[in-house]
Coordinates of C-alpha atoms in Angstrom, one line a residue:
Chain A
M1117 CA -28.5 21.4 -15.0
R1118 CA -28.5 21.0 -11.2
W1119 CA -31.2 18.4 -11.5
L1120 CA -29.4 16.6 -14.2
L1121 CA -26.2 16.5 -12.1
L1122 CA -28.3 15.3 -9.1
S1123 CA -30.0 12.7 -11.3
L1124 CA -26.5 11.7 -12.6
A1125 CA -25.3 11.3 -9.0
L1126 CA -28.3 9.3 -7.9
Q1127 CA -28.1 7.0 -10.9
N1128 CA -24.4 6.5 -10.4
L1129 CA -25.2 5.4 -6.9
G1130 CA -27.8 3.1 -8.2
R1131 CA -25.4 1.6 -10.8
R1132 CA -23.3 0.0 -8.0
K1133 CA -26.1 -0.9 -5.6
A1134 CA -24.1 -3.3 -3.4
R1135 CA -21.2 -0.8 -3.0
S1136 CA -23.5 2.2 -2.4
L1137 CA -25.5 0.3 0.2
L1138 CA -22.4 -0.8 2.0
L1139 CA -21.1 2.8 2.0
I1140 CA -24.5 4.1 3.3
A1141 CA -24.5 1.4 5.9
A1142 CA -21.0 2.2 7.1
V1143 CA -21.8 5.9 7.3
A1144 CA -25.1 5.2 9.0
L1145 CA -23.3 3.1 11.6
G1146 CA -20.7 5.8 12.2
S1147 CA -23.2 8.7 12.3
G1148 CA -25.7 6.6 14.3
V1149 CA -23.0 6.0 17.0
V1150 CA -22.0 9.7 17.0
F1151 CA -25.7 10.8 17.3
T1152 CA -26.6 8.2 19.9
G1153 CA -23.4 8.6 21.8
A1154 CA -23.7 12.4 21.9
V1155 CA -27.3 12.2 23.1
L1156 CA -26.6 9.5 25.7
M1157 CA -23.5 11.2 27.0
Q1158 CA -25.3 14.5 27.4
S1159 CA -28.2 12.7 29.1
I1160 CA -25.9 10.8 31.4
D1161 CA -24.0 14.0 32.1
R1162 CA -27.3 15.7 33.1
S1163 CA -28.4 12.7 35.1
M1164 CA -25.1 12.5 36.8
A1165 CA -25.3 16.2 37.7
V1166 CA -28.6 15.5 39.5
G1167 CA -28.1 11.9 40.6
F1168 CA -24.6 12.2 41.9
T1169 CA -25.3 15.5 43.6
R1170 CA -28.1 13.6 45.4
L1171 CA -25.4 11.2 46.7
G1172 CA -24.2 14.1 48.7
A1173 CA -20.8 15.7 49.4
D1174 CA -17.5 13.9 49.4
M1175 CA -16.4 15.5 52.6
M1176 CA -17.7 17.5 55.5
V1177 CA -15.4 20.1 57.2
V1178 CA -16.6 21.0 60.7
P1179 CA -15.0 22.6 63.8
E1180 CA -12.6 20.3 65.6
G1181 CA -14.4 18.7 68.6
S1182 CA -17.8 18.7 66.9
L1183 CA -19.9 15.6 67.3
T1184 CA -20.8 14.1 63.9
N1185 CA -23.3 11.5 63.0
I1186 CA -21.8 9.5 60.1
T1187 CA -24.5 8.7 57.5
A1188 CA -24.4 7.1 54.1
S1189 CA -24.7 10.5 52.5
L1190 CA -23.2 13.8 53.6
L1191 CA -26.1 16.2 53.0
V1192 CA -26.2 18.4 56.0
V1193 CA -23.9 19.4 58.9
E1194 CA -24.9 18.5 62.5
P1195 CA -26.0 21.1 65.0
G1196 CA -23.5 22.1 67.7
E1197 CA -22.1 25.1 69.6
L1198 CA -18.8 25.3 67.7
V1199 CA -18.4 27.4 64.6
L1200 CA -16.0 28.2 61.8
D1201 CA -15.2 31.4 59.9
A1202 CA -17.2 31.4 56.7
D1203 CA -14.1 32.1 54.5
V1204 CA -11.7 29.7 56.2
L1205 CA -11.6 27.3 53.2
A1206 CA -11.7 30.0 50.6
K1207 CA -8.6 31.5 52.2
A1208 CA -6.7 28.2 52.1
R1209 CA -7.2 27.9 48.3
L1210 CA -7.4 24.2 48.2
T1211 CA -7.0 22.8 44.7
S1212 CA -8.2 19.3 45.8
L1213 CA -11.7 20.6 46.5
G1214 CA -14.3 21.5 43.9
R1215 CA -17.6 22.9 45.0
I1216 CA -17.9 24.0 48.6
A1217 CA -21.2 24.8 50.3
A1218 CA -21.4 26.4 53.8
Q1219 CA -24.3 25.6 56.1
K1220 CA -25.5 27.1 59.4
I1221 CA -27.6 24.9 61.7
V1222 CA -29.5 25.9 64.8
R1223 CA -31.5 23.4 66.9
V1224 CA -34.5 25.3 68.4
E1225 CA -37.5 24.5 70.6
H1226 CA -40.9 26.3 71.0
S1227 CA -40.4 27.7 67.5
G1228 CA -43.9 27.0 66.4
I1229 CA -42.8 24.2 64.1
G1230 CA -44.4 20.9 64.9
S1231 CA -45.8 20.1 68.4
H1232 CA -45.1 22.5 71.3
H1233 CA -42.0 20.7 72.7
E1234 CA -40.6 19.4 69.5
S1235 CA -37.2 20.5 68.6
A1236 CA -36.5 21.6 65.0
D1237 CA -33.3 22.1 63.1
L1238 CA -33.2 25.4 61.2
I1239 CA -30.6 25.0 58.5
G1240 CA -29.3 28.0 56.6
F1241 CA -27.6 27.5 53.2
E1242 CA -26.4 29.6 50.2
P1243 CA -28.8 28.8 47.3
E1244 CA -26.2 29.7 44.6
R1245 CA -23.5 27.3 46.1
D1246 CA -25.7 24.6 47.5
F1247 CA -25.6 21.1 46.1
T1248 CA -27.1 19.0 48.8
V1249 CA -30.4 20.6 49.5
Q1250 CA -32.1 21.9 46.3
P1251 CA -31.3 18.7 44.2
W1252 CA -33.7 16.9 46.6
L1253 CA -36.7 19.3 45.9
V1254 CA -39.6 17.1 44.9
E1255 CA -41.9 20.1 44.5
K1256 CA -41.5 23.9 44.7
I1257 CA -43.0 27.2 43.8
N1258 CA -42.2 28.2 40.2
R1259 CA -39.9 31.0 41.1
P1260 CA -36.4 31.4 42.6
L1261 CA -36.0 31.0 46.4
Q1262 CA -36.2 34.4 48.1
A1263 CA -35.9 35.9 51.6
G1264 CA -38.7 34.6 53.9
D1265 CA -39.0 31.3 52.0
V1266 CA -38.5 27.9 53.7
I1267 CA -38.0 24.4 52.4
L1268 CA -39.4 21.6 54.4
G1269 CA -37.6 18.3 55.0
A1270 CA -39.4 15.1 53.9
V1271 CA -41.1 14.4 57.2
R1272 CA -42.4 17.9 57.8
D1273 CA -46.0 18.7 56.8
G1274 CA -46.8 21.9 55.0
V1275 CA -48.7 22.9 51.9
L1276 CA -46.7 24.5 49.1
G1277 CA -47.1 28.3 49.2
S1278 CA -48.8 28.2 52.6
Q1279 CA -47.7 30.4 55.5
L1280 CA -45.5 28.9 58.3
L1281 CA -44.9 30.8 61.5
I1282 CA -41.5 30.5 63.0
F1283 CA -41.1 32.3 66.3
G1284 CA -44.2 34.2 65.2
K1285 CA -42.7 35.4 62.0
P1286 CA -44.5 34.5 58.8
H1287 CA -42.6 32.4 56.2
V1288 CA -43.7 30.9 52.9
V1289 CA -43.3 27.2 52.3
Y1290 CA -41.3 27.4 49.1
G1291 CA -40.7 23.7 48.5
R1292 CA -40.6 20.2 49.9
L1293 CA -37.7 17.7 49.9
G1294 CA -37.7 14.0 49.1
R1295 CA -36.7 11.2 51.5
T1296 CA -33.0 10.9 52.0
G1297 CA -32.7 8.5 54.9
V1298 CA -30.6 11.2 56.7
G1299 CA -32.6 12.2 59.8
T1300 CA -31.3 15.8 60.1
H1301 CA -32.0 16.4 56.5
E1302 CA -35.5 14.9 56.6
R1303 CA -36.5 16.8 59.7
G1304 CA -34.8 20.1 58.8
V1305 CA -36.4 23.4 57.9
F1306 CA -34.1 25.0 55.3
M1307 CA -33.7 28.6 54.4
S1308 CA -31.2 31.1 53.1
F1309 CA -28.6 32.6 55.4
A1310 CA -30.5 35.9 55.3
T1311 CA -33.8 34.3 56.4
L1312 CA -32.0 32.5 59.2
D1313 CA -30.1 35.6 60.3
A1314 CA -33.4 37.5 60.4
L1315 CA -34.6 35.0 63.0
G1316 CA -31.6 35.6 65.2
E1317 CA -33.2 37.8 67.8
A1318 CA -36.2 35.5 68.1
I1319 CA -34.1 32.4 68.4
G1320 CA -31.9 34.0 71.1
G1321 CA -34.9 35.2 73.1
H1322 CA -33.7 37.1 76.1
G1323 CA -30.3 35.4 76.1
A1324 CA -27.4 35.6 73.6
K1325 CA -27.9 34.8 70.0
P1326 CA -26.4 31.4 68.9
A1327 CA -22.8 31.8 67.9
V1328 CA -23.4 30.5 64.4
L1329 CA -25.8 33.4 63.7
A1330 CA -23.0 35.9 64.2
P1331 CA -21.9 37.5 60.9
G1332 CA -19.2 35.6 59.0
K1333 CA -19.7 32.3 61.0
V1334 CA -20.9 28.9 59.8
S1335 CA -21.5 25.5 61.3
G1336 CA -19.4 23.7 58.7
F1337 CA -18.9 23.0 55.0
L1338 CA -19.9 20.3 52.5
A1339 CA -17.4 19.8 49.8
E1340 CA -16.8 17.9 46.6
L1341 CA -13.4 16.6 45.4
S1342 CA -11.8 18.1 42.4
P1343 CA -11.5 15.8 39.4
G1344 CA -8.6 13.4 40.0
A1345 CA -8.2 14.3 43.7
T1346 CA -8.4 11.5 46.2
P1347 CA -10.1 11.8 49.7
L1348 CA -6.7 11.2 51.3
Q1349 CA -5.1 14.1 49.4
A1350 CA -7.9 16.4 50.2
R1351 CA -8.0 15.5 53.9
F1352 CA -4.2 16.1 54.1
A1353 CA -4.5 19.4 52.3
I1354 CA -7.3 20.6 54.5
L1355 CA -5.7 19.6 57.8
S1356 CA -2.3 21.0 56.9
N1357 CA -3.7 24.3 55.7
V1358 CA -6.7 25.0 58.0
K1359 CA -6.3 24.8 61.8
G1360 CA -9.1 23.8 64.2
V1361 CA -11.2 21.7 61.8
K1362 CA -12.3 18.1 61.6
V1363 CA -12.7 16.4 58.2
V1364 CA -15.4 13.8 57.8
A1365 CA -15.1 11.8 54.6
G1366 CA -18.2 10.3 52.9
D1367 CA -18.5 7.0 51.2
T1368 CA -15.3 6.8 49.1
T1369 CA -17.0 4.4 46.8
L1370 CA -19.4 7.1 45.7
S1371 CA -16.5 9.5 45.0
G1372 CA -14.8 6.8 43.0
I1373 CA -17.9 6.1 41.0
R1374 CA -18.5 9.8 40.3
Q1375 CA -14.9 10.3 39.2
G1376 CA -14.8 7.0 37.3
L1377 CA -17.9 7.7 35.4
A1378 CA -16.6 11.1 34.4
A1379 CA -13.4 9.5 33.1
L1380 CA -15.4 6.8 31.3
L1381 CA -17.4 9.4 29.5
D1382 CA -14.2 11.1 28.4
G1383 CA -12.9 7.7 27.2
I1384 CA -16.1 7.1 25.2
L1385 CA -15.8 10.6 23.6
A1386 CA -12.2 9.8 22.6
L1387 CA -13.4 6.4 21.1
M1388 CA -16.1 8.2 19.2
V1389 CA -13.6 10.7 17.8
L1390 CA -11.3 7.8 16.7
M1391 CA -14.2 5.9 15.1
F1392 CA -15.2 9.0 13.3
A1393 CA -11.7 9.6 12.0
S1394 CA -11.4 6.0 10.8
M1395 CA -14.8 6.3 9.0
A1396 CA -13.5 9.4 7.3
L1397 CA -10.4 7.6 6.1
M1398 CA -12.5 4.6 4.9
V1399 CA -14.8 6.9 2.9
S1400 CA -11.8 8.7 1.5
V1401 CA -10.3 5.4 0.3
L1402 CA -13.6 4.3 -1.2
F1403 CA -14.1 7.5 -3.1
S1404 CA -10.6 7.4 -4.3
A1405 CA -11.4 4.0 -5.9
I1406 CA -14.7 5.3 -7.2
V1407 CA -13.0 8.3 -8.9
T1408 CA -10.4 6.0 -10.4
E1409 CA -13.1 3.8 -11.8
R1410 CA -14.9 6.8 -13.3
R1411 CA -11.9 8.5 -14.9
A1412 CA -13.2 7.9 -18.4
E1413 CA -16.6 9.4 -17.5
L1414 CA -14.9 12.4 -15.9
G1415 CA -12.6 12.8 -18.9
L1416 CA -15.6 12.7 -21.2
L1417 CA -17.3 15.4 -19.2
K1418 CA -14.2 17.6 -19.4
A1419 CA -14.0 16.9 -23.2
I1420 CA -17.5 18.1 -23.8
G1421 CA -16.8 21.3 -21.9
A1422 CA -17.4 20.6 -18.2
R1423 CA -15.3 23.0 -16.1
R1424 CA -13.2 21.8 -13.3
G1425 CA -15.7 23.0 -10.8
Q1426 CA -18.5 21.1 -12.6
V1427 CA -16.4 17.9 -12.6
L1428 CA -15.8 18.4 -8.8
G1429 CA -19.5 19.1 -8.4
V1430 CA -20.6 15.8 -9.9
M1431 CA -18.4 13.8 -7.5
V1432 CA -19.2 16.0 -4.5
T1433 CA -22.9 15.8 -5.1
E1434 CA -22.7 12.0 -5.3
A1435 CA -20.6 11.8 -2.1
V1436 CA -22.9 14.2 -0.2
L1437 CA -26.0 12.2 -1.4
A1438 CA -24.5 8.8 -0.3
T1439 CA -23.1 10.0 3.1
G1440 CA -26.1 12.3 3.7
I1441 CA -28.5 9.4 3.2
G1442 CA -26.2 7.4 5.5
G1443 CA -26.3 10.1 8.1
I1444 CA -30.2 10.2 8.0
V1445 CA -30.4 6.4 8.3
G1446 CA -27.9 6.6 11.2
V1447 CA -30.0 9.1 13.0
V1448 CA -33.1 6.9 12.5
L1449 CA -31.2 3.9 13.8
G1450 CA -30.0 6.0 16.7
V1451 CA -33.5 7.0 17.7
L1452 CA -34.6 3.3 17.5
V1453 CA -31.6 2.3 19.7
M1454 CA -32.5 5.0 22.2
R1455 CA -36.2 3.9 22.3
L1456 CA -34.9 0.4 23.1
F1457 CA -32.5 1.9 25.7
E1458 CA -35.5 3.8 27.2
R1459 CA -37.6 0.7 27.5
S1460 CA -34.9 -1.3 29.1
L1461 CA -32.2 0.4 31.1
V1462 CA -33.8 3.8 31.7
Y1463 CA -37.0 2.1 32.8
Y1464 CA -35.1 -0.1 35.2
L1465 CA -33.1 2.9 36.6
E1466 CA -36.2 4.9 37.1
N1467 CA -37.9 2.0 38.8
V1468 CA -35.1 1.8 41.4
G1469 CA -35.2 5.5 41.9
V1470 CA -32.3 6.6 39.8
P1471 CA -33.4 9.5 37.6
F1472 CA -32.4 9.5 33.9
L1473 CA -32.8 12.9 32.3
W1474 CA -32.9 12.9 28.4
V1475 CA -31.5 16.0 26.7
D1476 CA -34.3 18.4 25.7
L1477 CA -35.9 18.0 22.2
P1478 CA -34.3 21.1 20.6
R1479 CA -30.9 19.8 21.6
M1480 CA -31.7 16.3 20.4
V1481 CA -32.8 17.8 17.0
A1482 CA -29.5 19.8 16.9
F1483 CA -27.5 16.6 17.5
A1484 CA -29.4 14.8 14.8
A1485 CA -28.8 17.7 12.3
G1486 CA -25.2 17.8 13.4
A1487 CA -24.7 14.0 12.8
I1488 CA -26.2 14.3 9.3
V1489 CA -24.1 17.4 8.4
L1490 CA -21.0 15.7 9.8
A1491 CA -21.7 12.6 7.7
S1492 CA -22.0 14.8 4.6
V1493 CA -18.9 16.7 5.5
I1494 CA -17.0 13.3 5.7
G1495 CA -18.3 12.6 2.2
V1496 CA -17.1 15.9 0.9
L1497 CA -13.7 15.6 2.5
G1498 CA -13.4 12.0 1.3
V1499 CA -14.1 12.8 -2.3
L1500 CA -12.5 16.2 -2.5
Y1501 CA -8.9 15.3 -3.0
P1502 CA -9.3 12.4 -5.5
A1503 CA -11.9 14.5 -7.5
W1504 CA -9.7 17.6 -7.4
A1505 CA -6.7 15.6 -8.6
A1506 CA -8.8 14.1 -11.4
S1507 CA -10.2 17.5 -12.4
R1508 CA -6.6 18.8 -12.8
R1509 CA -5.6 16.1 -15.3
D1510 CA -5.9 16.4 -19.0
A1511 CA -9.2 15.2 -20.4
Y1512 CA -7.4 12.9 -22.8
D1513 CA -5.4 11.3 -20.0
L1514 CA -8.5 10.6 -18.1
V1515 CA -10.4 9.2 -21.1
R1516 CA -7.4 7.0 -22.1
S1517 CA -6.6 5.7 -18.6
G1518 CA -10.3 4.9 -17.9
A1519 CA -11.3 3.5 -21.2
Chain B
M111 CA -9.4 27.8 -39.5
L112 CA -7.1 25.3 -37.8
S113 CA -3.4 26.1 -37.6
C114 CA -0.9 24.0 -35.6
R115 CA 2.8 25.1 -35.3
S116 CA 5.7 23.0 -34.0
L117 CA 3.4 20.7 -32.0
R118 CA 5.3 18.4 -29.8
K119 CA 4.1 15.9 -27.2
S120 CA 6.3 13.7 -25.0
Y121 CA 5.2 11.3 -22.3
V122 CA 7.3 10.1 -19.4
S123 CA 7.1 6.3 -19.0
E124 CA 9.0 3.7 -17.0
R125 CA 11.4 3.3 -19.9
G126 CA 12.0 7.1 -20.1
E127 CA 10.7 9.8 -22.3
V128 CA 8.5 8.8 -25.2
L129 CA 8.1 11.3 -28.0
A130 CA 4.6 10.8 -29.4
V131 CA 4.4 13.9 -31.7
D132 CA 7.5 15.6 -32.9
G133 CA 7.2 19.1 -34.3
I134 CA 4.1 18.9 -36.5
D135 CA 2.8 21.9 -38.5
L136 CA -0.7 21.5 -39.8
D137 CA -3.3 23.8 -41.4
V138 CA -6.9 22.9 -42.2
E139 CA -9.2 25.4 -44.0
A140 CA -12.7 26.1 -42.8
G141 CA -15.4 23.7 -44.0
R142 CA -12.9 21.1 -45.1
Y143 CA -12.7 17.4 -44.4
A144 CA -9.2 16.5 -43.4
A145 CA -8.2 12.9 -42.6
I146 CA -5.2 12.1 -40.4
I147 CA -4.0 8.6 -41.2
G148 CA -1.3 6.5 -39.8
R149 CA -0.5 3.2 -38.1
S150 CA -1.3 2.5 -34.5
G151 CA 1.2 4.3 -32.3
S152 CA 2.1 6.8 -35.0
G153 CA 1.0 9.8 -32.8
K154 CA -2.2 10.6 -34.7
S155 CA -4.5 10.4 -31.6
S156 CA -2.0 12.4 -29.5
L157 CA -2.1 15.0 -32.3
M158 CA -5.9 15.0 -32.3
A159 CA -6.0 15.4 -28.4
M160 CA -3.8 18.5 -28.6
V161 CA -5.8 19.9 -31.5
G162 CA -9.0 19.3 -29.5
G163 CA -7.7 21.0 -26.3
L164 CA -7.8 17.7 -24.5
S165 CA -4.1 17.2 -23.9
R166 CA -1.6 20.0 -23.3
P167 CA 1.3 20.0 -25.8
S168 CA 4.8 19.8 -24.5
D169 CA 5.6 22.5 -27.0
G170 CA 3.9 24.4 -29.9
S171 CA 0.6 26.1 -30.5
V172 CA -2.9 25.3 -31.8
V173 CA -4.9 28.2 -33.2
I174 CA -8.6 27.6 -34.0
D175 CA -10.7 30.3 -35.6
G176 CA -8.1 32.9 -34.4
T177 CA -7.9 31.6 -30.8
D178 CA -4.6 30.2 -29.4
I179 CA -6.4 27.5 -27.4
W180 CA -3.5 26.6 -25.2
G181 CA -3.0 30.2 -24.1
L182 CA -6.5 30.0 -22.5
S183 CA -7.1 29.4 -18.8
D184 CA -8.5 26.0 -17.8
D185 CA -12.1 27.3 -17.5
K186 CA -11.9 29.3 -20.7
L187 CA -10.5 26.3 -22.6
A188 CA -13.4 24.2 -21.2
A189 CA -15.8 26.8 -22.5
F190 CA -14.1 26.9 -25.9
R191 CA -14.3 23.1 -26.2
N192 CA -17.9 23.3 -25.2
R193 CA -19.0 26.0 -27.6
R194 CA -16.7 25.6 -30.6
L195 CA -15.6 22.0 -30.8
G196 CA -17.4 18.7 -31.2
F197 CA -15.9 15.3 -30.4
V198 CA -16.7 11.7 -31.5
F199 CA -14.4 9.2 -29.8
Q200 CA -13.4 5.7 -30.8
F201 CA -15.3 4.1 -28.0
A202 CA -18.8 4.2 -26.6
S203 CA -18.6 7.6 -25.0
L204 CA -22.2 8.1 -23.7
L205 CA -22.9 8.4 -20.0
P206 CA -24.6 5.1 -19.2
T207 CA -26.9 6.5 -16.5
L208 CA -28.4 9.2 -18.8
R209 CA -31.0 8.8 -21.5
L210 CA -29.9 9.4 -25.1
V211 CA -31.7 12.8 -25.1
D212 CA -30.0 13.8 -21.9
N213 CA -26.6 12.7 -23.2
V214 CA -27.1 14.9 -26.3
A215 CA -28.4 17.9 -24.3
L216 CA -25.6 17.6 -21.8
P217 CA -22.9 19.9 -23.5
A218 CA -25.5 22.6 -23.9
L219 CA -26.6 22.3 -20.3
L220 CA -23.0 22.3 -19.1
G221 CA -22.3 25.5 -21.2
K222 CA -25.4 27.1 -19.6
R223 CA -26.5 28.1 -23.1
G224 CA -29.4 30.6 -23.1
D225 CA -31.4 28.5 -25.6
A226 CA -34.6 27.5 -23.8
D227 CA -35.3 24.6 -26.1
I228 CA -32.1 22.6 -25.6
Y229 CA -34.1 19.4 -25.3
G230 CA -36.1 20.2 -28.5
K231 CA -32.8 20.7 -30.4
A232 CA -31.4 17.4 -28.9
A233 CA -34.5 15.6 -30.1
T234 CA -34.2 17.1 -33.6
L235 CA -30.5 16.1 -33.8
L236 CA -31.3 12.5 -32.7
A237 CA -34.1 12.4 -35.3
R238 CA -31.7 13.6 -37.9
M239 CA -29.4 10.6 -36.9
G240 CA -32.4 8.3 -37.2
L241 CA -32.9 7.9 -33.5
G242 CA -36.1 9.9 -33.1
D243 CA -37.8 7.0 -31.4
H244 CA -34.9 6.4 -29.0
L245 CA -35.0 9.6 -27.1
D246 CA -35.7 8.0 -23.8
A247 CA -33.6 4.9 -24.4
Y248 CA -30.5 4.4 -22.2
P249 CA -27.2 3.7 -24.0
S250 CA -27.2 0.0 -22.9
E251 CA -30.5 -0.4 -24.8
C252 CA -28.9 0.8 -28.1
S253 CA -26.6 -0.9 -30.6
A254 CA -23.0 0.3 -31.0
G255 CA -24.0 2.1 -34.2
E256 CA -26.9 3.8 -32.5
Q257 CA -24.6 4.9 -29.7
R258 CA -22.1 6.3 -32.1
R259 CA -24.8 8.3 -34.0
A260 CA -26.0 9.6 -30.6
A261 CA -22.4 10.7 -29.9
I262 CA -22.4 12.6 -33.3
A263 CA -25.7 14.3 -32.3
R264 CA -24.1 15.3 -29.0
A265 CA -21.1 16.7 -30.8
L266 CA -23.4 18.9 -32.9
I267 CA -25.6 20.3 -30.1
N268 CA -23.6 23.5 -29.7
D269 CA -23.1 24.1 -33.4
P270 CA -19.3 23.6 -33.4
V271 CA -17.0 25.1 -35.9
L272 CA -14.7 22.0 -35.8
L273 CA -15.8 18.4 -35.5
L274 CA -13.0 16.0 -34.3
A275 CA -13.5 12.3 -34.8
D276 CA -10.9 9.9 -33.4
E277 CA -11.3 6.6 -35.1
P278 CA -15.1 6.7 -34.6
T279 CA -15.8 3.5 -36.5
S280 CA -12.9 1.3 -35.5
D281 CA -15.1 -1.1 -33.4
L282 CA -18.1 -1.2 -35.8
D283 CA -19.1 -3.6 -38.5
E284 CA -18.6 -2.6 -42.2
Q285 CA -22.2 -1.6 -42.8
T286 CA -22.5 0.5 -39.7
E287 CA -19.1 2.0 -40.4
I288 CA -20.4 3.2 -43.8
E289 CA -23.5 4.6 -42.2
I290 CA -21.6 6.5 -39.5
M291 CA -19.2 7.9 -42.1
D292 CA -22.1 9.0 -44.2
E293 CA -23.5 10.9 -41.2
L294 CA -20.2 12.6 -40.6
L295 CA -19.7 13.6 -44.2
A296 CA -23.3 14.9 -44.4
V297 CA -22.6 17.1 -41.4
N298 CA -19.4 18.4 -43.1
R299 CA -21.2 19.0 -46.4
E300 CA -24.6 20.3 -45.3
L301 CA -23.7 22.3 -42.1
G302 CA -20.3 23.4 -43.4
T303 CA -18.6 22.1 -40.2
T304 CA -14.9 21.5 -40.5
L305 CA -14.2 17.8 -40.0
V306 CA -10.9 16.3 -38.9
L307 CA -11.0 12.5 -38.8
V308 CA -8.3 10.3 -37.4
T309 CA -8.3 6.8 -38.9
H310 CA -6.0 4.0 -39.9
N311 CA -8.5 2.9 -42.6
L312 CA -7.3 4.3 -45.9
A313 CA -10.6 3.7 -47.6
L314 CA -12.4 6.1 -45.2
A315 CA -9.7 8.8 -45.9
E316 CA -10.2 8.7 -49.6
Q317 CA -13.1 11.0 -49.6
A318 CA -11.2 13.7 -47.6
G319 CA -10.2 16.9 -49.2
Q320 CA -6.9 16.8 -47.3
I321 CA -5.0 13.7 -46.1
V322 CA -2.2 14.0 -43.6
H323 CA -0.1 10.9 -43.2
I324 CA 1.6 10.6 -39.8
A325 CA 4.5 8.2 -39.0
G326 CA 6.8 8.3 -36.0
G327 CA 5.2 11.5 -34.6
T328 CA 5.9 13.5 -37.7
I329 CA 4.1 14.3 -41.0
A330 CA 5.3 11.7 -43.5
S331 CA 3.2 13.1 -46.4

């Protein structure tokens, strides 16, 4: 019986070829946009997470009186004698700031790094909060960063996994960073706060330890703006709530692009939802017309003993078939569009050094399945009311009004 | 076998309430051939629809083989129509996308009958109607008479106790009309199936054991 109903639904679709093809095309277009949009938005989101983080922080908060070298990207604080309390920004509870990463920096000589008289910047960071160091890793050991590990800036030589002696203490080269164009970042030797603190005695030598290596002290902070906050608002909030600090703002264009793109993605999502809703309405109107046209047939089915559920089943099967096929075609079209996208825009972006990270395959398959299921659900919702209303009517009324 | 009491059917139209059937009492004995005659608009098709469980009466009852059909739930009434009643309509009532054999088998498939050889029985019935070589034909490939004979075969697939035919020959030529009537009468005679036929053709009604004349929604004679 199921096969007969399926065959009935298939043949009914074939009976009105042009209309069925248009319906399938409309659903394919909608589900293709939903599938492609979802994959691209997730991919752009992932790429933004890496790409924009690589653009650096929006602001740097350092002790008042510190000398700062303004660079295109705020990736690292500058070395100096002045320090801040590590919890000074957390205490101020600034809503205009998003992620905040503290850094400690100590400029040392005779450390064993590089040539004998070469100075080196030892930069401590918190791996779990950092967003300006680890995104630049171009190679690393396949495990989390741990105590005793160091990350070398782009111009430092060192083989991954090899031993690096700093003030005679052995450290493991955990990773290497890419070129950033920021001198301190490229020449730096990065490590966790704990690793840097463990070097305190050696760095101080016979004299006092650098002030920044005292517990609870940092050289400064790198911060991102909260969504919607402007650099001016954040600067005002920091200066009015935290005493003794200087705020260095990064390139406001980058903050604007970051926030603008996030808003654009939200806008695209809203448009996709609207398009989906309008497609659902269109399918509903179309199936309403189809049910009206088929009243005699439905009446006949009732007359020969079809139950209400079976009458509904015939129409729902037909709708699921049409919209499901539309969903599958939409996913295939979406894949083709993305291949085109990959060969053009993504290829260009990667050539100019902007990474584009596609969502992983399981998630892409989940999106494809979701788009097909969603298309079928639209079909079911579209046909459900008209078919339900028809199934409630007397068989004789249906036969008479459709004959 | 068939007993209708105080059957009444009214429709609401733009011009107000229209009374199609007005308090009809009707009894038909098992195995009989009853003809319901009357002019167009007399209410005979509305009466037939209520008797066949296709249109809910505004008032009154229909009892078939001891079952008050309008006291049944929707699904039970559908099952009753499926297993106990057979219909032949006044128009081409086959599903155009199914082969003749599928059309004939459909009521048995809908009723989930345990009979494993539904298609075998459908083929036998089509052969009985002279359509043994049209099993795989689609309705559009058949003449009006062949389609009507296939509809009779479909009506018989579940061995109904009551066969209802609503002007089954009104759109056919005279020769085909005679052939279709012969088939219906043969079913009544040979299988003992009670036949209720609605027609406005007095000649077709002459062979009936019981003639009910409807006029203005009531029994005139």
